[in-house]
Amino acid sequence: MDKFQDICHQNEQFQCLIYIRINGRDAYLNDDFQFENCMRILPLEQQARILEKRGRTRQIALVSQLLQLMGCCKATRRNIGDLKFSNGKFGKPRLLGRRVPAFSMSNSDGFCAMFLRRNSGDEDDENGIPSEVGLDLASTTDCKSWNDEYLNEFKDIFSVHEFTHLRKTLDAGRGRKLLDRIFTHYWSMKEAYTKFTGTGLNCDLSEIDLGSVSESDYNRNAEFIRTVQIDQRCMVFRSKWINETVVATVCYEMGSDDAGSPGLTMCSLELPEVIIEALNMK
């Protein structure tokens, strides 16, 4: 937590991904009293939306909201009641205020994550809206057995270049693990872009051509970086694998100050510390 706070407070511009591993056996999520205490941290409108969900989905929704509020509070040095949000055309939440970061949320395979980014070009205005960002977590555990029929099910979401790359990897018999990783990486990059635009999957994903990715891109400690021209925007994609199965991809539009921008920092947090911090900021 201290690392995340230092990044936010000591840098004019920063980009940081914070994430929590959600343990379904965690007492905070399964004990009714503790769950209710966590719910009371949230505004009533958010509580109502969470209570509409059931089981594991309800737990993930609660953790996601707690992480979002805690992250925004830490990054702005404000309490929960002082945070101001608006929604974009497609419902994407935005934080409002002077020099506030843009953020995006995602969850997959037991992880919940938040990406925050502030650059020197963001509005220095109390009602300013920061530059957009997108984040997606994707997991290889969602892939099924690889064959021609299974790959063809996804043909419409890939560019010709991307699909050809996947086809060659399949035909070469390079192994399921590599195919799982390439497919999942592509998926996370495309989803991150739809989070950036706020459109979700209501767009033609095949028009987003991300080129080819190679086996050498899957070093656990390496950061994958790619710059792609999409709809007259120069988009930056940055990816890192959280563990052997889950990849996190963030994206944002390249600006004039990106030449000296910091790398992507990742901070793993524990649910109890997020809850305690959120309670202190209520």
Tab-separated table of C-alpha atoms in Angstrom:
chain	number	residue	atom	x	y	z
A	1	MET	CA	0.000	0.000	0.000
A	2	ASP	CA	2.844	2.399	0.839
A	3	LYS	CA	4.407	1.778	-2.569
A	4	PHE	CA	1.167	2.712	-4.340
A	5	GLN	CA	0.717	5.825	-2.210
A	6	ASP	CA	4.288	6.967	-2.839
A	7	ILE	CA	3.878	6.550	-6.601
A	8	CYS	CA	0.746	8.710	-6.586
A	9	HIS	CA	2.073	11.454	-4.327
A	10	GLN	CA	5.686	11.779	-5.401
A	11	ASN	CA	5.215	11.963	-9.163
A	12	GLU	CA	3.638	14.604	-11.393
A	13	GLN	CA	2.733	11.849	-13.810
A	14	PHE	CA	2.352	8.175	-12.993
A	15	GLN	CA	0.745	4.948	-14.122
A	16	CYS	CA	0.091	2.152	-11.695
A	17	LEU	CA	-1.882	-1.078	-11.675
A	18	ILE	CA	-3.103	-2.288	-8.292
A	19	TYR	CA	-4.709	-5.693	-7.861
A	20	ILE	CA	-6.176	-8.069	-5.293
A	21	ARG	CA	-6.376	-11.848	-5.363
A	22	ILE	CA	-9.940	-12.645	-4.317
A	23	ASN	CA	-10.088	-15.633	-1.991
A	24	GLY	CA	-13.583	-17.093	-1.952
A	25	ARG	CA	-12.918	-18.401	1.568
A	26	ASP	CA	-12.001	-14.974	2.937
A	27	ALA	CA	-13.886	-14.181	6.150
A	28	TYR	CA	-14.608	-10.650	4.968
A	29	LEU	CA	-16.550	-12.049	2.020
A	30	ASN	CA	-18.298	-15.032	3.621
A	31	ASP	CA	-19.131	-13.751	7.103
A	32	ASP	CA	-22.471	-11.889	6.952
A	33	PHE	CA	-21.454	-9.372	9.622
A	34	GLN	CA	-18.143	-8.544	7.961
A	35	PHE	CA	-19.761	-8.379	4.534
A	36	GLU	CA	-22.330	-5.900	5.834
A	37	ASN	CA	-19.600	-3.764	7.413
A	38	CYS	CA	-17.817	-3.629	4.060
A	39	MET	CA	-21.047	-2.737	2.278
A	40	ARG	CA	-21.595	0.237	4.605
A	41	ILE	CA	-18.446	1.851	3.219
A	42	LEU	CA	-20.203	2.262	-0.132
A	43	PRO	CA	-22.875	4.769	-1.172
A	44	LEU	CA	-26.433	3.360	-1.038
A	45	GLU	CA	-26.773	3.283	-4.817
A	46	GLN	CA	-23.713	1.059	-5.161
A	47	GLN	CA	-24.920	-1.165	-2.318
A	48	ALA	CA	-28.224	-1.730	-4.123
A	49	ARG	CA	-26.467	-2.746	-7.358
A	50	ILE	CA	-24.259	-5.234	-5.510
A	51	LEU	CA	-27.212	-6.795	-3.661
A	52	GLU	CA	-28.849	-7.547	-7.019
A	53	LYS	CA	-26.027	-10.018	-7.700
A	54	ARG	CA	-25.587	-13.480	-6.239
A	55	GLY	CA	-22.765	-15.655	-4.867
A	56	ARG	CA	-19.281	-15.145	-6.235
A	57	THR	CA	-20.431	-12.332	-8.553
A	58	ARG	CA	-21.625	-10.352	-5.530
A	59	GLN	CA	-18.262	-10.794	-3.793
A	60	ILE	CA	-16.335	-9.634	-6.852
A	61	ALA	CA	-18.614	-6.613	-7.257
A	62	LEU	CA	-18.009	-5.583	-3.620
A	63	VAL	CA	-14.226	-5.967	-3.884
A	64	SER	CA	-14.190	-4.026	-7.161
A	65	GLN	CA	-16.082	-1.088	-5.646
A	66	LEU	CA	-13.895	-1.030	-2.532
A	67	LEU	CA	-10.747	-1.086	-4.640
A	68	GLN	CA	-12.058	1.694	-6.889
A	69	LEU	CA	-12.919	4.003	-3.991
A	70	MET	CA	-9.718	3.281	-2.088
A	71	GLY	CA	-7.594	3.804	-5.218
A	72	CYS	CA	-9.270	7.110	-6.045
A	73	CYS	CA	-8.962	8.317	-2.454
A	74	LYS	CA	-5.276	7.454	-2.207
A	75	ALA	CA	-4.448	8.998	-5.578
A	76	THR	CA	-6.254	12.281	-4.813
A	77	ARG	CA	-5.784	12.499	-1.014
A	78	ARG	CA	-9.541	12.892	-0.646
A	79	ASN	CA	-12.121	11.085	1.453
A	80	ILE	CA	-14.843	8.991	-0.168
A	81	GLY	CA	-17.462	11.685	0.374
A	82	ASP	CA	-15.322	14.242	-1.470
A	83	LEU	CA	-14.909	12.178	-4.639
A	84	LYS	CA	-16.847	13.352	-7.690
A	85	PHE	CA	-17.683	11.024	-10.563
A	86	SER	CA	-19.396	11.339	-13.905
A	87	ASN	CA	-20.282	8.799	-16.575
A	88	GLY	CA	-19.246	8.775	-20.200
A	89	LYS	CA	-21.555	8.264	-23.164
A	90	PHE	CA	-21.597	4.500	-22.656
A	91	GLY	CA	-21.697	4.581	-18.844
A	92	LYS	CA	-17.971	4.406	-18.129
A	93	PRO	CA	-17.214	6.059	-14.746
A	94	ARG	CA	-14.780	8.980	-14.585
A	95	LEU	CA	-13.218	10.783	-11.661
A	96	LEU	CA	-13.610	14.558	-11.739
A	97	GLY	CA	-11.387	17.209	-10.219
A	98	ARG	CA	-8.086	19.051	-10.420
A	99	ARG	CA	-5.172	16.832	-11.496
A	100	VAL	CA	-7.071	13.600	-10.860
A	101	PRO	CA	-6.014	10.367	-12.589
A	102	ALA	CA	-7.989	8.439	-15.170
A	103	PHE	CA	-8.843	4.900	-14.115
A	104	SER	CA	-10.238	1.627	-15.401
A	105	MET	CA	-11.332	-1.570	-13.628
A	106	SER	CA	-11.284	-5.253	-14.556
A	107	ASN	CA	-11.503	-8.714	-12.989
A	108	SER	CA	-10.720	-12.261	-14.111
A	109	ASP	CA	-9.920	-15.673	-12.657
A	110	GLY	CA	-9.970	-14.560	-9.026
A	111	PHE	CA	-8.194	-11.226	-9.527
A	112	CYS	CA	-9.657	-7.721	-9.300
A	113	ALA	CA	-7.565	-4.839	-10.653
A	114	MET	CA	-7.535	-1.073	-11.131
A	115	PHE	CA	-5.320	0.956	-13.452
A	116	LEU	CA	-4.705	4.622	-12.650
A	117	ARG	CA	-2.817	7.071	-14.845
A	118	ARG	CA	-2.118	10.778	-14.563
A	119	ASN	CA	-0.051	12.751	-17.049
A	120	SER	CA	1.122	16.334	-17.056
A	121	GLY	CA	-1.348	17.275	-19.782
A	122	ASP	CA	-4.473	16.520	-17.742
A	123	GLU	CA	-6.773	19.403	-16.893
A	124	ASP	CA	-5.813	21.527	-13.885
A	125	ASP	CA	-9.467	22.297	-13.240
A	126	GLU	CA	-11.784	21.254	-10.443
A	127	ASN	CA	-14.278	19.883	-12.986
A	128	GLY	CA	-11.664	18.658	-15.445
A	129	ILE	CA	-11.896	15.217	-17.039
A	130	PRO	CA	-8.579	13.308	-17.307
A	131	SER	CA	-7.448	11.438	-20.391
A	132	GLU	CA	-9.120	8.069	-20.942
A	133	VAL	CA	-7.469	4.733	-20.140
A	134	GLY	CA	-8.471	1.096	-20.543
A	135	LEU	CA	-7.632	-2.045	-18.544
A	136	ASP	CA	-8.446	-5.685	-19.067
A	137	LEU	CA	-7.493	-8.866	-17.239
A	138	ALA	CA	-7.764	-12.096	-19.227
A	139	SER	CA	-7.034	-15.685	-18.259
A	140	THR	CA	-5.818	-18.692	-20.215
A	141	THR	CA	-8.207	-20.818	-18.130
A	142	ASP	CA	-11.044	-19.537	-20.333
A	143	CYS	CA	-9.523	-21.234	-23.397
A	144	LYS	CA	-10.848	-24.632	-24.486
A	145	SER	CA	-9.241	-27.430	-26.502
A	146	TRP	CA	-7.598	-26.110	-29.646
A	147	ASN	CA	-8.685	-27.305	-33.089
A	148	ASP	CA	-9.768	-25.711	-36.382
A	149	GLU	CA	-13.409	-25.513	-35.343
A	150	TYR	CA	-12.668	-23.823	-32.021
A	151	LEU	CA	-10.321	-21.260	-33.583
A	152	ASN	CA	-12.815	-20.472	-36.362
A	153	GLU	CA	-15.422	-19.527	-33.739
A	154	PHE	CA	-13.359	-16.394	-33.071
A	155	LYS	CA	-12.425	-15.514	-36.638
A	156	ASP	CA	-14.628	-12.403	-36.671
A	157	ILE	CA	-12.775	-10.735	-33.781
A	158	PHE	CA	-9.297	-10.950	-35.322
A	159	SER	CA	-7.710	-9.023	-38.160
A	160	VAL	CA	-6.430	-11.086	-41.086
A	161	HIS	CA	-2.876	-10.609	-39.774
A	162	GLU	CA	-3.756	-11.764	-36.255
A	163	PHE	CA	-5.817	-14.753	-37.376
A	164	THR	CA	-3.073	-15.876	-39.745
A	165	HIS	CA	-0.591	-15.705	-36.879
A	166	LEU	CA	-2.849	-17.844	-34.661
A	167	ARG	CA	-3.478	-20.297	-37.508
A	168	LYS	CA	0.257	-20.727	-38.165
A	169	THR	CA	0.902	-21.346	-34.472
A	170	LEU	CA	-1.874	-23.966	-34.365
A	171	ASP	CA	-0.715	-25.691	-37.560
A	172	ALA	CA	2.886	-25.736	-36.341
A	173	GLY	CA	1.842	-27.786	-33.333
A	174	ARG	CA	3.644	-25.467	-30.899
A	175	GLY	CA	1.554	-26.655	-27.982
A	176	ARG	CA	-1.613	-25.600	-26.218
A	177	LYS	CA	0.116	-23.473	-23.576
A	178	LEU	CA	1.591	-21.113	-26.171
A	179	LEU	CA	-1.707	-20.888	-28.090
A	180	ASP	CA	-3.562	-20.158	-24.845
A	181	ARG	CA	-1.156	-17.337	-24.073
A	182	ILE	CA	-1.226	-15.763	-27.547
A	183	PHE	CA	-5.029	-15.914	-27.745
A	184	THR	CA	-5.479	-14.575	-24.206
A	185	HIS	CA	-2.985	-11.769	-24.801
A	186	TYR	CA	-4.787	-10.681	-27.977
A	187	TRP	CA	-8.104	-10.792	-26.157
A	188	SER	CA	-6.852	-8.646	-23.273
A	189	MET	CA	-5.438	-6.018	-25.656
A	190	LYS	CA	-8.679	-5.787	-27.625
A	191	GLU	CA	-10.799	-5.644	-24.468
A	192	ALA	CA	-8.520	-2.974	-22.999
A	193	TYR	CA	-9.138	-0.835	-26.080
A	194	THR	CA	-12.914	-1.243	-25.769
A	195	LYS	CA	-12.576	-0.195	-22.106
A	196	PHE	CA	-10.626	2.849	-23.315
A	197	THR	CA	-13.390	3.857	-25.733
A	198	GLY	CA	-16.119	2.833	-23.301
A	199	THR	CA	-18.012	0.939	-26.008
A	200	GLY	CA	-17.448	-2.528	-24.592
A	201	LEU	CA	-17.812	-5.251	-27.211
A	202	ASN	CA	-20.180	-3.112	-29.301
A	203	CYS	CA	-17.549	-2.534	-31.972
A	204	ASP	CA	-15.758	-4.434	-34.726
A	205	LEU	CA	-12.793	-6.001	-32.939
A	206	SER	CA	-11.322	-7.247	-36.218
A	207	GLU	CA	-10.553	-3.633	-37.171
A	208	ILE	CA	-8.092	-3.440	-34.265
A	209	ASP	CA	-4.933	-4.949	-35.794
A	210	LEU	CA	-2.352	-5.592	-33.088
A	211	GLY	CA	0.106	-7.440	-35.299
A	212	SER	CA	1.793	-10.645	-34.161
A	213	VAL	CA	3.165	-11.632	-30.766
A	214	SER	CA	5.911	-14.171	-30.242
A	215	GLU	CA	6.893	-16.707	-27.614
A	216	SER	CA	9.661	-14.388	-26.445
A	217	ASP	CA	7.006	-11.887	-25.296
A	218	TYR	CA	5.962	-14.182	-22.436
A	219	ASN	CA	8.699	-13.635	-19.912
A	220	ARG	CA	6.859	-13.358	-16.560
A	221	ASN	CA	8.903	-10.333	-15.485
A	222	ALA	CA	8.934	-8.543	-18.849
A	223	GLU	CA	6.623	-5.730	-19.884
A	224	PHE	CA	5.147	-6.030	-23.358
A	225	ILE	CA	4.773	-2.636	-25.079
A	226	ARG	CA	3.198	-1.981	-28.463
A	227	THR	CA	2.160	1.225	-30.228
A	228	VAL	CA	-0.689	0.932	-32.743
A	229	GLN	CA	-2.539	3.464	-34.908
A	230	ILE	CA	-6.307	3.010	-34.415
A	231	ASP	CA	-8.966	5.433	-35.685
A	232	GLN	CA	-6.408	8.232	-36.090
A	233	ARG	CA	-5.179	7.704	-32.533
A	234	CYS	CA	-1.703	6.537	-31.605
A	235	MET	CA	-2.497	3.965	-28.929
A	236	VAL	CA	-0.027	2.543	-26.416
A	237	PHE	CA	-0.600	-1.010	-25.131
A	238	ARG	CA	1.344	-2.311	-22.121
A	239	SER	CA	0.950	-5.846	-20.802
A	240	LYS	CA	2.319	-7.901	-17.920
A	241	TRP	CA	1.473	-11.390	-16.704
A	242	ILE	CA	0.284	-11.371	-13.081
A	243	ASN	CA	0.863	-15.106	-12.804
A	244	GLU	CA	1.092	-18.101	-15.147
A	245	THR	CA	-2.495	-17.743	-16.372
A	246	VAL	CA	-3.618	-14.095	-16.023
A	247	VAL	CA	-2.386	-11.204	-18.163
A	248	ALA	CA	-3.127	-7.533	-17.507
A	249	THR	CA	-3.184	-5.088	-20.416
A	250	VAL	CA	-3.591	-1.325	-20.167
A	251	CYS	CA	-3.953	1.116	-23.017
A	252	TYR	CA	-4.069	4.869	-23.491
A	253	GLU	CA	-3.532	7.447	-26.196
A	254	MET	CA	0.065	8.567	-26.628
A	255	GLY	CA	0.631	12.195	-25.716
A	256	SER	CA	3.409	14.705	-26.267
A	257	ASP	CA	4.842	13.994	-22.798
A	258	ASP	CA	4.980	10.206	-23.117
A	259	ALA	CA	8.641	10.117	-24.087
A	260	GLY	CA	9.576	10.558	-20.441
A	261	SER	CA	6.635	8.760	-18.888
A	262	PRO	CA	7.359	6.078	-16.275
A	263	GLY	CA	6.934	2.356	-16.863
A	264	LEU	CA	3.932	0.376	-15.686
A	265	THR	CA	4.200	-0.310	-11.951
A	266	MET	CA	2.183	-3.168	-10.470
A	267	CYS	CA	1.250	-3.374	-6.778
A	268	SER	CA	-0.334	-6.435	-5.175
A	269	LEU	CA	-2.657	-5.599	-2.268
A	270	GLU	CA	-4.461	-7.660	0.368
A	271	LEU	CA	-8.213	-7.305	0.899
A	272	PRO	CA	-7.997	-6.487	4.651
A	273	GLU	CA	-5.653	-3.534	4.035
A	274	VAL	CA	-7.947	-2.201	1.282
A	275	ILE	CA	-10.937	-2.430	3.624
A	276	ILE	CA	-9.082	-0.716	6.482
A	277	GLU	CA	-7.927	2.099	4.199
A	278	ALA	CA	-11.449	2.542	2.816
A	279	LEU	CA	-12.909	2.680	6.327
A	280	ASN	CA	-10.400	5.367	7.287
A	281	MET	CA	-11.415	7.441	4.259
A	282	LYS	CA	-15.164	7.187	4.685
